[in-house]
Amino acid sequence: MQVFGSHATYPSTRLPLFARNVVATSQPLAAQAGLRMLLAGGNAVDAAIASAAALTILEPVSNGLGSDAFCILWDGRQLHGLNASGTAPAAWTPAYFQRKYGIDARQPPKRGWDSVTVPGAVAAWVELSARFGKLPLADVLQPAIDYAERGCAVPVVVRQKWAAAAGDAELIRQPGFATTFLPGGQAPALGEVFRFPAAARALRAITATRGEAFYRGEIAAALAAHARAHGGAMTEADLAAYAPQWVQPLGQDYRGHTLHEIPPNGQGIAAQMALGMLQCFELGSLKVDAAATQHLMIEAMKLAFADIYRHVAEPAAMACAPEHLLDPDYLAERARCIDPSRAQDFGPGALPRGGTVYLSTADADGMMVSFIQSNYMGFGSGVVQPDWGVSLQNRGHAFSLDAAHANVVAPGKRPFHTIIPAFLTRAGQPLMAFGVMGAHMQPQGHVQTLARMLDWGQNPQTACDAPRWLVNHDGSLSLEAGMDAAVAQGLAALGHRLTTLRDSYQDFGAGQFIWRLGDPAVEGYVAASDPRRDGQAVGF
């Protein structure tokens, strides 16, 4: 059994939770929804679905019924991966967008129907329930229905994000947004009860039809009609053709453990690449909170991003197999590009040939679930089908319109995706279900928290609490407010361009972690929930 230190190194209001059945989410009532399933005899999958559905009501600033989702789960014998990211409507081509938005358009728009791919989260719930759940789907979705009908008081962090969205002119003019999410013309106040009866109606229809209403029934018809009325291209045929994909998670060894991520079209491979490079350095011999140590991790992350932004897309569209990006010789070669004495800007290497919510659950029988769903960029597209309360993601914005790029838009294609659940094993056995929310912060959060646990033995809550850095798209570096001033000065002296974050949605992420201590029916688990969100870990 792993022995962790108990010293709280960093300021936090959280302590680790020890229990045999655990749910960790970014919103307390959603965690309780999952816990109710475990108390009712359900398993970790039932708990994950209940929490995920509840989060669409309780944290609409980050996800909704129109979200995408990914999952990695240990069923007691092996790992399974589920890719429930959305596909492009049949009408989407570079020419479609260039006709509408100009020949110089580089990607689909950020908001509106032309940013919406077919939503996958509801299909993920149904698929997971059918294959691994113990309880009826009606029971599992009931807490979300109750929250939507009776309403719940808006908590602190959710209210902050809601208020920020209310000032976004582009967002609030999207069809259905203001009438749904700005009652009385403004964001709900802290502690104000928000009710969402339209979403309750949709959840009841999803329950009654096991998801068919959403993809082939009355909700699908309403979504297609709403798209037509507001200039979108999505049709009933696009929705009916959708199905999530079961995939084999990719593995990357690190310090005697293996980090598993969903393969592309997601960015989880970036965390694996960075850790593969860091294998070449003895991090554990260095001080954890030192500029020189953090510099090595930052440079590895920058190298990984340089590759994935050039090469990662749907596997069929990639010029290389995902496994080539994890080739040990290639990662060692990339690691040699790191100069311990200065920061650099990196391009992609020459490859060898050949608004998000995250939750984790675990039960006393050993099932563990790592689950993530998102509308992207907070409220996503801003589009809401008002009769059914379906708030839609804007993942189509991540496509490229460059015909030579691997991530170029095409009918039925899945875009490059930022949301990534993660899973850790040791010697083929399950160890931790975890994830960190926050767009391109996610693989960076995986690397920072995992290195703290495996190189320095920090317990999950301490690793979660530690101040973080964020490599931005332009190569600049943002540091969290709690970062030691000496570390900031040291990084600046190494040549890192330090910037201040001003976008409330692009923050330093928020994680949930469940670590297996031994026999789950005896020793159970230790869990952590990020203090950067309203959430908590609960268990019994």
Coordinates of C-alpha atoms in Angstrom, one line a residue:
M1 CA 0.0 0.0 0.0
Q2 CA 1.3 3.5 -0.9
V3 CA 2.3 5.5 2.2
F4 CA 1.7 9.2 1.7
G5 CA 2.9 12.1 3.9
S6 CA 0.1 13.9 5.8
H7 CA 1.7 17.3 6.0
A8 CA -0.4 20.0 4.4
T9 CA 2.4 21.8 2.5
Y10 CA 0.2 24.4 0.7
P11 CA -2.8 26.5 1.9
S12 CA -6.1 24.7 1.5
T13 CA -9.5 24.2 3.1
R14 CA -9.5 20.5 2.1
L15 CA -8.2 17.3 3.7
P16 CA -8.0 13.9 2.0
L17 CA -11.0 11.6 2.4
F18 CA -10.6 8.0 3.3
A19 CA -13.5 5.6 2.4
R20 CA -14.4 2.3 0.7
N21 CA -16.9 3.9 -1.7
V22 CA -16.1 7.4 -3.0
V23 CA -17.4 10.1 -5.3
A24 CA -15.4 13.2 -6.1
T25 CA -16.9 16.0 -8.2
S26 CA -16.7 19.8 -8.7
Q27 CA -20.1 20.4 -7.1
P28 CA -21.2 19.0 -3.7
L29 CA -24.8 18.2 -4.6
A30 CA -23.6 16.3 -7.6
A31 CA -21.2 14.3 -5.4
Q32 CA -24.2 13.5 -3.2
A33 CA -26.2 12.3 -6.2
G34 CA -23.5 9.8 -7.0
L35 CA -23.2 8.7 -3.4
R36 CA -27.0 8.1 -3.3
M37 CA -26.5 5.5 -6.1
L38 CA -23.8 3.7 -4.1
L39 CA -25.9 3.7 -1.0
A40 CA -28.8 2.2 -3.0
G41 CA -26.7 -0.7 -4.1
G42 CA -25.4 0.7 -7.4
N43 CA -21.8 0.7 -8.5
A44 CA -19.2 3.3 -9.5
V45 CA -20.7 3.6 -13.0
D46 CA -24.1 4.3 -11.7
A47 CA -22.6 6.9 -9.4
A48 CA -20.6 8.5 -12.2
I49 CA -23.7 8.8 -14.4
A50 CA -25.8 10.2 -11.6
S51 CA -23.2 12.8 -10.8
A52 CA -22.6 13.7 -14.5
A53 CA -26.3 14.2 -15.1
A54 CA -26.7 16.3 -11.9
L55 CA -23.8 18.5 -13.0
T56 CA -25.6 19.5 -16.2
I57 CA -28.2 21.2 -13.8
L58 CA -25.9 22.3 -11.0
E59 CA -23.0 23.6 -13.0
P60 CA -24.4 24.8 -16.3
V61 CA -21.5 27.2 -16.6
S62 CA -19.4 24.3 -17.7
N63 CA -21.6 21.6 -19.2
G64 CA -25.1 20.7 -20.2
L65 CA -27.2 18.1 -22.0
G66 CA -25.5 19.1 -25.2
S67 CA -22.0 18.2 -23.9
D68 CA -19.4 15.8 -25.1
A69 CA -17.8 13.2 -22.8
F70 CA -15.0 10.7 -22.3
C71 CA -14.5 7.9 -19.8
I72 CA -11.9 5.5 -18.6
L73 CA -13.1 2.8 -16.3
W74 CA -11.7 -0.3 -14.5
D75 CA -14.4 -2.9 -14.4
G76 CA -12.6 -5.1 -11.8
R77 CA -10.5 -6.9 -14.4
Q78 CA -9.4 -4.5 -17.2
L79 CA -9.5 -0.9 -18.4
H80 CA -12.1 0.3 -20.9
G81 CA -12.1 3.7 -22.8
L82 CA -15.2 5.5 -24.2
N83 CA -14.9 8.3 -26.6
A84 CA -18.2 10.2 -26.7
S85 CA -17.0 13.3 -28.5
G86 CA -19.2 14.7 -31.2
T87 CA -19.0 14.4 -34.9
A88 CA -19.3 17.2 -37.5
P89 CA -22.6 17.6 -39.4
A90 CA -22.7 16.1 -42.9
A91 CA -22.7 19.6 -44.4
W92 CA -19.5 20.8 -42.8
T93 CA -16.5 21.3 -45.1
P94 CA -14.0 24.1 -45.4
A95 CA -16.0 25.5 -48.3
Y96 CA -19.1 25.6 -46.1
F97 CA -17.5 27.9 -43.6
Q98 CA -15.5 30.0 -46.1
R99 CA -18.7 30.8 -48.0
K100 CA -20.4 32.0 -44.8
Y101 CA -17.4 33.6 -42.9
G102 CA -15.0 34.6 -45.7
I103 CA -12.2 33.0 -47.6
D104 CA -9.7 34.0 -44.9
A105 CA -11.5 32.2 -42.1
R106 CA -9.1 29.8 -40.3
Q107 CA -11.6 27.9 -38.1
P108 CA -15.3 27.6 -37.5
P109 CA -16.8 30.4 -35.3
K110 CA -16.6 30.3 -31.5
R111 CA -20.3 30.7 -30.8
G112 CA -23.6 29.8 -32.5
W113 CA -24.9 26.7 -34.3
D114 CA -21.9 26.6 -36.6
S115 CA -19.7 25.7 -33.6
V116 CA -21.8 22.7 -32.5
T117 CA -20.9 19.1 -33.3
V118 CA -23.3 16.3 -32.5
P119 CA -23.4 16.1 -28.6
G120 CA -22.1 12.8 -27.1
A121 CA -22.7 13.0 -23.3
V122 CA -26.2 11.5 -23.3
A123 CA -25.0 8.7 -25.5
A124 CA -22.2 8.1 -23.1
W125 CA -24.5 7.8 -20.1
V126 CA -26.8 5.3 -21.9
E127 CA -23.9 3.2 -23.2
L128 CA -22.1 3.1 -19.8
S129 CA -25.4 2.2 -18.0
A130 CA -26.3 -0.6 -20.5
R131 CA -22.8 -2.2 -20.3
F132 CA -21.7 -1.7 -16.7
G133 CA -24.5 -0.2 -14.6
K134 CA -26.5 -2.1 -12.0
L135 CA -29.4 0.3 -11.3
P136 CA -32.2 1.3 -13.8
L137 CA -31.3 4.4 -15.7
A138 CA -34.5 6.0 -14.4
D139 CA -33.1 5.7 -10.8
V140 CA -29.7 7.0 -11.8
L141 CA -31.1 10.2 -13.5
Q142 CA -33.7 10.9 -10.8
P143 CA -31.4 13.2 -8.7
A144 CA -30.7 15.4 -11.7
I145 CA -34.5 15.6 -12.5
D146 CA -35.2 16.5 -8.9
Y147 CA -32.5 19.3 -8.9
A148 CA -33.9 20.6 -12.2
E149 CA -37.5 20.7 -11.1
R150 CA -37.1 21.9 -7.5
G151 CA -34.1 24.1 -8.2
C152 CA -30.9 24.6 -6.2
A153 CA -29.0 27.6 -4.7
V154 CA -26.2 28.8 -6.9
P155 CA -22.8 28.3 -5.2
V156 CA -19.7 30.6 -5.1
V157 CA -17.5 29.5 -8.0
V158 CA -20.4 28.7 -10.3
R159 CA -21.9 32.1 -9.6
Q160 CA -18.5 33.8 -10.5
K161 CA -18.4 32.0 -13.8
W162 CA -22.1 32.7 -14.5
A163 CA -21.6 36.5 -13.8
A164 CA -18.6 36.6 -16.1
A165 CA -20.6 34.9 -18.9
A166 CA -23.4 37.5 -18.5
G167 CA -21.0 40.2 -19.6
D168 CA -20.1 38.4 -22.9
A169 CA -22.1 40.1 -25.6
E170 CA -21.4 37.4 -28.2
L171 CA -22.6 34.7 -25.8
I172 CA -25.8 36.4 -24.6
R173 CA -27.1 37.0 -28.1
Q174 CA -27.1 33.3 -29.0
P175 CA -30.6 31.9 -29.4
G176 CA -32.1 30.6 -26.2
F177 CA -29.2 31.7 -23.9
A178 CA -30.6 34.8 -22.2
T179 CA -34.1 33.3 -21.7
T180 CA -32.6 30.2 -20.1
F181 CA -29.6 31.4 -18.2
L182 CA -30.2 35.1 -17.4
P183 CA -33.5 35.1 -15.5
G184 CA -34.7 38.6 -15.0
G185 CA -32.0 39.7 -17.4
Q186 CA -29.0 38.9 -15.2
A187 CA -27.0 36.0 -13.8
P188 CA -28.5 34.4 -10.6
A189 CA -27.2 35.9 -7.4
L190 CA -25.1 33.9 -5.0
G191 CA -27.5 31.6 -3.1
E192 CA -30.4 32.3 -5.5
V193 CA -32.4 29.2 -6.5
F194 CA -32.1 28.3 -10.1
R195 CA -34.7 26.0 -11.6
F196 CA -34.4 24.3 -15.0
P197 CA -37.8 22.6 -15.8
A198 CA -37.1 22.3 -19.5
A199 CA -34.0 20.2 -18.8
A200 CA -36.1 18.0 -16.4
R201 CA -38.5 17.4 -19.2
A202 CA -35.6 16.3 -21.4
L203 CA -34.1 14.0 -18.7
R204 CA -37.5 12.3 -18.3
A205 CA -37.7 11.7 -22.1
I206 CA -34.1 10.4 -22.1
T207 CA -35.0 8.1 -19.2
A208 CA -38.2 6.8 -20.9
T209 CA -36.5 6.0 -24.2
R210 CA -33.0 5.2 -23.0
G211 CA -31.6 8.1 -25.0
E212 CA -33.6 7.5 -28.2
A213 CA -35.5 10.7 -27.8
F214 CA -32.3 12.7 -27.9
Y215 CA -30.9 11.1 -31.0
R216 CA -33.8 9.8 -33.0
G217 CA -37.0 11.2 -31.4
E218 CA -38.7 14.4 -30.3
I219 CA -35.6 16.1 -28.8
A220 CA -33.6 15.3 -32.0
A221 CA -36.4 16.8 -34.1
A222 CA -36.5 19.9 -31.9
L223 CA -32.7 20.4 -32.1
A224 CA -32.7 20.0 -35.9
A225 CA -35.6 22.5 -36.2
H226 CA -33.8 25.0 -34.0
A227 CA -30.6 24.6 -36.1
R228 CA -32.5 25.3 -39.3
A229 CA -34.2 28.4 -37.8
H230 CA -30.9 29.9 -36.7
G231 CA -28.6 29.2 -39.7
G232 CA -27.1 25.9 -38.5
A233 CA -26.5 22.8 -40.6
M234 CA -27.2 20.0 -38.1
T235 CA -30.0 17.6 -39.2
E236 CA -32.0 14.8 -37.7
A237 CA -29.9 12.4 -39.8
D238 CA -26.7 13.8 -38.2
L239 CA -28.1 13.0 -34.7
A240 CA -29.4 9.6 -35.7
A241 CA -26.0 8.6 -37.1
Y242 CA -24.2 9.3 -33.9
A243 CA -22.6 6.6 -31.7
P244 CA -19.9 6.7 -29.0
Q245 CA -16.8 4.6 -29.6
W246 CA -15.2 2.1 -27.3
V247 CA -11.4 2.5 -27.5
Q248 CA -8.3 1.0 -26.0
P249 CA -6.6 3.6 -23.7
L250 CA -3.0 4.5 -24.5
G251 CA -0.4 3.7 -21.8
Q252 CA 2.8 5.5 -21.0
D253 CA 5.2 4.2 -18.3
Y254 CA 6.5 6.6 -15.6
R255 CA 8.4 5.8 -12.5
G256 CA 7.2 2.2 -12.3
H257 CA 3.6 3.2 -13.0
T258 CA 1.5 3.6 -16.2
L259 CA -0.5 6.6 -17.1
H260 CA -3.5 5.8 -19.3
E261 CA -5.3 8.3 -21.6
I262 CA -7.9 8.2 -24.3
P263 CA -6.1 8.1 -27.6
P264 CA -6.6 11.0 -30.1
N265 CA -8.7 12.9 -31.1
G266 CA -8.0 14.0 -27.5
Q267 CA -5.0 15.8 -26.1
G268 CA -4.2 13.3 -23.3
I269 CA -1.2 12.1 -25.3
A270 CA 0.4 15.4 -24.5
A271 CA 0.7 14.5 -20.8
Q272 CA 2.1 11.1 -21.7
M273 CA 4.7 12.7 -24.0
A274 CA 5.8 15.2 -21.4
L275 CA 6.2 12.5 -18.7
G276 CA 8.0 10.3 -21.2
M277 CA 10.5 13.1 -21.7
L278 CA 10.8 13.7 -17.9
Q279 CA 11.8 10.1 -17.5
C280 CA 15.2 11.3 -18.7
F281 CA 15.6 13.5 -15.7
E282 CA 15.9 12.6 -12.0
L283 CA 13.2 14.9 -10.8
G284 CA 13.0 13.3 -7.4
S285 CA 16.5 14.3 -6.6
L286 CA 15.6 18.0 -7.0
K287 CA 13.5 20.2 -4.8
V288 CA 9.8 20.0 -5.8
D289 CA 9.1 23.7 -5.5
A290 CA 12.1 25.1 -7.2
A291 CA 12.4 27.1 -10.4
A292 CA 14.9 24.7 -11.9
T293 CA 12.5 21.8 -11.3
Q294 CA 9.4 23.4 -12.6
H295 CA 11.4 24.7 -15.6
L296 CA 12.1 21.1 -16.7
M297 CA 8.4 20.2 -16.6
I298 CA 7.4 23.4 -18.4
E299 CA 9.8 22.8 -21.2
A300 CA 8.7 19.1 -21.6
M301 CA 5.1 20.4 -21.7
K302 CA 6.0 22.9 -24.4
L303 CA 7.6 20.2 -26.5
A304 CA 4.6 18.0 -26.2
F305 CA 2.2 20.8 -27.2
A306 CA 4.3 21.6 -30.3
D307 CA 3.8 18.1 -31.5
I308 CA 0.2 17.6 -30.7
Y309 CA -1.0 20.9 -32.2
R310 CA 0.6 19.8 -35.4
H311 CA -0.2 16.2 -35.6
V312 CA -3.2 15.2 -33.4
A313 CA -6.6 14.7 -34.9
E314 CA -8.8 11.7 -35.4
P315 CA -6.4 8.8 -35.8
A316 CA -7.5 8.1 -39.4
A317 CA -6.5 11.7 -40.4
M318 CA -3.1 11.7 -38.6
A319 CA 0.1 11.4 -40.7
C320 CA 1.5 9.2 -37.9
A321 CA 0.1 6.6 -35.5
P322 CA -0.5 7.9 -32.0
E323 CA 2.0 5.3 -30.7
H324 CA 4.8 7.0 -32.8
L325 CA 4.4 10.1 -30.6
L326 CA 5.1 7.9 -27.6
D327 CA 8.1 6.1 -29.1
P328 CA 10.8 6.0 -26.3
D329 CA 13.6 6.9 -28.7
Y330 CA 11.7 9.8 -30.0
L331 CA 10.8 11.1 -26.6
A332 CA 14.4 10.8 -25.5
E333 CA 15.4 12.8 -28.5
R334 CA 12.9 15.5 -27.7
A335 CA 14.1 15.5 -24.1
R336 CA 17.6 16.4 -25.3
C337 CA 16.1 19.6 -26.7
I338 CA 15.5 20.8 -23.1
D339 CA 18.2 23.2 -21.8
P340 CA 18.1 23.4 -18.0
S341 CA 19.6 26.9 -18.2
R342 CA 17.1 28.7 -20.4
A343 CA 13.5 28.7 -21.8
Q344 CA 13.0 28.0 -25.5
D345 CA 10.3 28.1 -28.2
F346 CA 9.9 24.7 -29.9
G347 CA 8.5 23.5 -33.1
P348 CA 7.2 19.9 -33.8
G349 CA 9.8 17.2 -34.1
A350 CA 10.6 14.9 -37.0
L351 CA 8.6 11.8 -36.1
P352 CA 9.7 8.2 -36.7
R353 CA 7.8 6.6 -39.5
G354 CA 5.4 3.7 -38.9
G355 CA -15.8 24.6 -19.6
T356 CA -15.6 21.3 -18.4
V357 CA -16.6 19.1 -15.4
Y358 CA -14.6 16.1 -14.2
L359 CA -15.6 13.5 -11.7
S360 CA -14.2 10.2 -10.4
T361 CA -15.9 7.4 -8.5
A362 CA -14.9 4.1 -7.0
D363 CA -16.7 1.3 -5.1
A364 CA -15.8 -1.4 -2.6
D365 CA -15.9 -4.0 -5.3
G366 CA -13.0 -2.4 -7.0
M367 CA -14.7 -0.6 -9.9
M368 CA -13.2 2.8 -10.6
V369 CA -14.4 5.4 -13.1
S370 CA -12.7 8.5 -14.5
F371 CA -15.3 10.6 -16.3
I372 CA -15.3 14.0 -17.9
Q373 CA -17.9 16.1 -19.9
S374 CA -17.9 19.6 -21.2
N375 CA -19.6 22.3 -23.2
Y376 CA -16.1 23.9 -23.8
M377 CA -15.5 27.6 -23.2
G378 CA -17.9 27.8 -20.3
F379 CA -21.4 27.8 -21.7
G380 CA -20.1 26.5 -25.0
S381 CA -21.8 27.6 -28.2
G382 CA -24.3 29.7 -26.2
V383 CA -27.1 28.0 -28.1
V384 CA -29.9 26.5 -26.0
Q385 CA -32.9 24.7 -27.3
P386 CA -35.4 26.3 -24.9
D387 CA -38.2 23.7 -24.9
W388 CA -35.9 20.9 -23.8
G389 CA -33.2 22.9 -22.0
V390 CA -30.4 21.5 -24.2
S391 CA -27.3 23.7 -23.8
L392 CA -24.9 22.9 -26.6
Q393 CA -21.1 22.7 -26.7
N394 CA -18.9 24.5 -29.3
R395 CA -16.4 21.8 -30.0
G396 CA -16.6 22.5 -33.8
H397 CA -14.6 25.7 -33.1
A398 CA -11.5 23.4 -32.6
F399 CA -11.5 22.3 -36.2
S400 CA -9.1 23.8 -38.7
L401 CA -10.2 25.1 -42.2
D402 CA -6.7 24.5 -43.6
A403 CA -7.0 21.6 -46.0
A404 CA -3.4 20.5 -45.3
H405 CA -3.9 20.2 -41.5
A406 CA -4.7 16.9 -39.9
N407 CA -7.5 18.5 -38.0
V408 CA -9.3 20.0 -41.0
V409 CA -13.1 19.9 -40.8
A410 CA -14.9 17.1 -42.7
P411 CA -18.4 15.5 -42.5
G412 CA -18.7 13.0 -39.6
K413 CA -15.2 13.8 -38.3
R414 CA -14.4 14.4 -34.6
P415 CA -12.4 17.5 -33.8
F416 CA -9.3 17.9 -31.7
H417 CA -10.5 17.7 -28.2
T418 CA -9.2 19.1 -24.9
I419 CA -11.2 17.1 -22.3
I420 CA -9.3 14.1 -21.0
P421 CA -10.0 11.7 -18.2
A422 CA -6.9 9.9 -16.9
F423 CA -6.1 6.6 -15.1
L424 CA -3.0 5.3 -13.3
T425 CA -2.1 1.6 -12.9
R426 CA 0.9 -0.2 -11.3
A427 CA 2.0 -3.6 -12.5
G428 CA -1.3 -3.9 -14.4
Q429 CA -3.5 -3.2 -11.4
P430 CA -5.7 -0.1 -10.9
L431 CA -4.3 2.7 -8.7
M432 CA -5.9 6.1 -9.4
A433 CA -8.8 7.6 -11.4
F434 CA -8.2 11.3 -11.8
G435 CA -8.5 14.3 -14.0
V436 CA -8.0 18.1 -14.1
M437 CA -10.4 20.4 -15.8
G438 CA -9.5 23.5 -17.8
A439 CA -9.0 23.4 -21.6
H440 CA -5.3 23.1 -22.4
M441 CA -4.5 23.2 -18.7
Q442 CA -5.7 19.6 -18.5
P443 CA -2.5 17.7 -19.6
Q444 CA -0.5 20.2 -17.8
G445 CA -2.4 19.5 -14.6
H446 CA -2.0 15.7 -15.2
V447 CA 1.8 16.2 -15.4
Q448 CA 2.2 18.5 -12.4
T449 CA 0.0 16.6 -10.0
L450 CA 1.2 13.1 -11.1
A451 CA 4.9 14.1 -10.8
R452 CA 4.2 15.5 -7.3
M453 CA 2.7 12.1 -6.2
L454 CA 5.2 9.8 -8.0
D455 CA 8.5 11.8 -7.7
W456 CA 8.0 13.4 -4.3
G457 CA 5.4 11.2 -2.6
Q458 CA 2.9 14.0 -2.0
N459 CA -0.6 12.8 -1.1
P460 CA -3.4 13.5 -3.7
Q461 CA -4.8 16.5 -1.8
T462 CA -1.4 18.1 -1.3
A463 CA -0.5 17.5 -5.0
C464 CA -3.9 19.0 -5.9
D465 CA -3.5 22.1 -3.6
A466 CA 0.0 23.0 -4.9
P467 CA 0.2 26.2 -7.0
R468 CA 0.3 25.6 -10.7
W469 CA 1.8 27.0 -13.9
L470 CA 0.1 27.2 -17.3
V471 CA 1.8 27.2 -20.6
N472 CA -0.2 29.4 -22.9
H473 CA -0.8 28.9 -26.7
D474 CA 1.8 31.6 -27.5
G475 CA 4.5 30.0 -25.3
S476 CA 4.2 32.4 -22.5
L477 CA 3.7 31.2 -18.9
S478 CA 1.1 32.1 -16.4
L479 CA 1.7 31.4 -12.7
E480 CA -1.0 30.9 -10.1
A481 CA -1.2 33.5 -7.3
G482 CA 0.1 31.1 -4.7
M483 CA 3.3 30.4 -6.5
D484 CA 6.4 31.4 -4.4
A485 CA 7.9 34.7 -5.5
A486 CA 11.3 33.1 -5.7
V487 CA 10.1 30.5 -8.1
A488 CA 8.5 33.2 -10.3
Q489 CA 11.7 35.2 -10.3
G490 CA 13.8 32.1 -11.1
L491 CA 11.5 31.2 -14.0
A492 CA 11.7 34.8 -15.4
A493 CA 15.5 34.6 -15.0
L494 CA 15.5 31.5 -17.2
G495 CA 13.8 33.4 -19.9
H496 CA 10.1 32.4 -19.4
R497 CA 7.7 35.1 -20.5
L498 CA 5.4 35.6 -17.6
T499 CA 1.9 36.8 -18.3
T500 CA -1.3 37.4 -16.2
L501 CA -4.5 35.5 -17.0
R502 CA -7.6 37.6 -17.5
D503 CA -10.0 35.1 -19.0
S504 CA -12.0 33.6 -16.2
Y505 CA -12.6 30.4 -18.1
Q506 CA -8.9 29.7 -18.8
D507 CA -7.7 29.2 -15.3
F508 CA -5.4 26.8 -13.5
G509 CA -7.8 23.9 -13.7
A510 CA -9.6 21.9 -11.0
G511 CA -9.1 18.2 -10.3
Q512 CA -10.6 15.2 -8.6
F513 CA -8.4 12.2 -7.5
I514 CA -9.3 8.8 -6.1
W515 CA -6.3 6.6 -5.2
R516 CA -6.7 3.0 -4.3
L517 CA -5.0 2.1 -1.0
G518 CA -5.1 -1.7 -1.3
D519 CA -8.1 -4.1 -1.2
P520 CA -11.0 -1.7 -1.8
A521 CA -13.2 -3.6 0.6
V522 CA -10.7 -3.3 3.4
E523 CA -8.3 -0.4 3.0
G524 CA -10.5 1.4 0.5
Y525 CA -9.4 4.7 -1.2
V526 CA -8.0 8.1 -0.4
A527 CA -9.7 10.9 -2.4
A528 CA -9.0 14.6 -3.1
S529 CA -11.2 17.4 -4.5
D530 CA -9.8 20.6 -5.8
P531 CA -10.3 23.7 -3.6
R532 CA -10.4 25.8 -6.8
R533 CA -14.0 24.7 -7.3
D534 CA -17.2 24.3 -5.1
G535 CA -16.9 20.5 -5.1
Q536 CA -15.9 17.8 -2.6
A537 CA -15.1 14.2 -2.2
V538 CA -17.7 12.1 -0.3
G539 CA -17.9 8.5 0.7
F540 CA -18.8 5.8 3.2

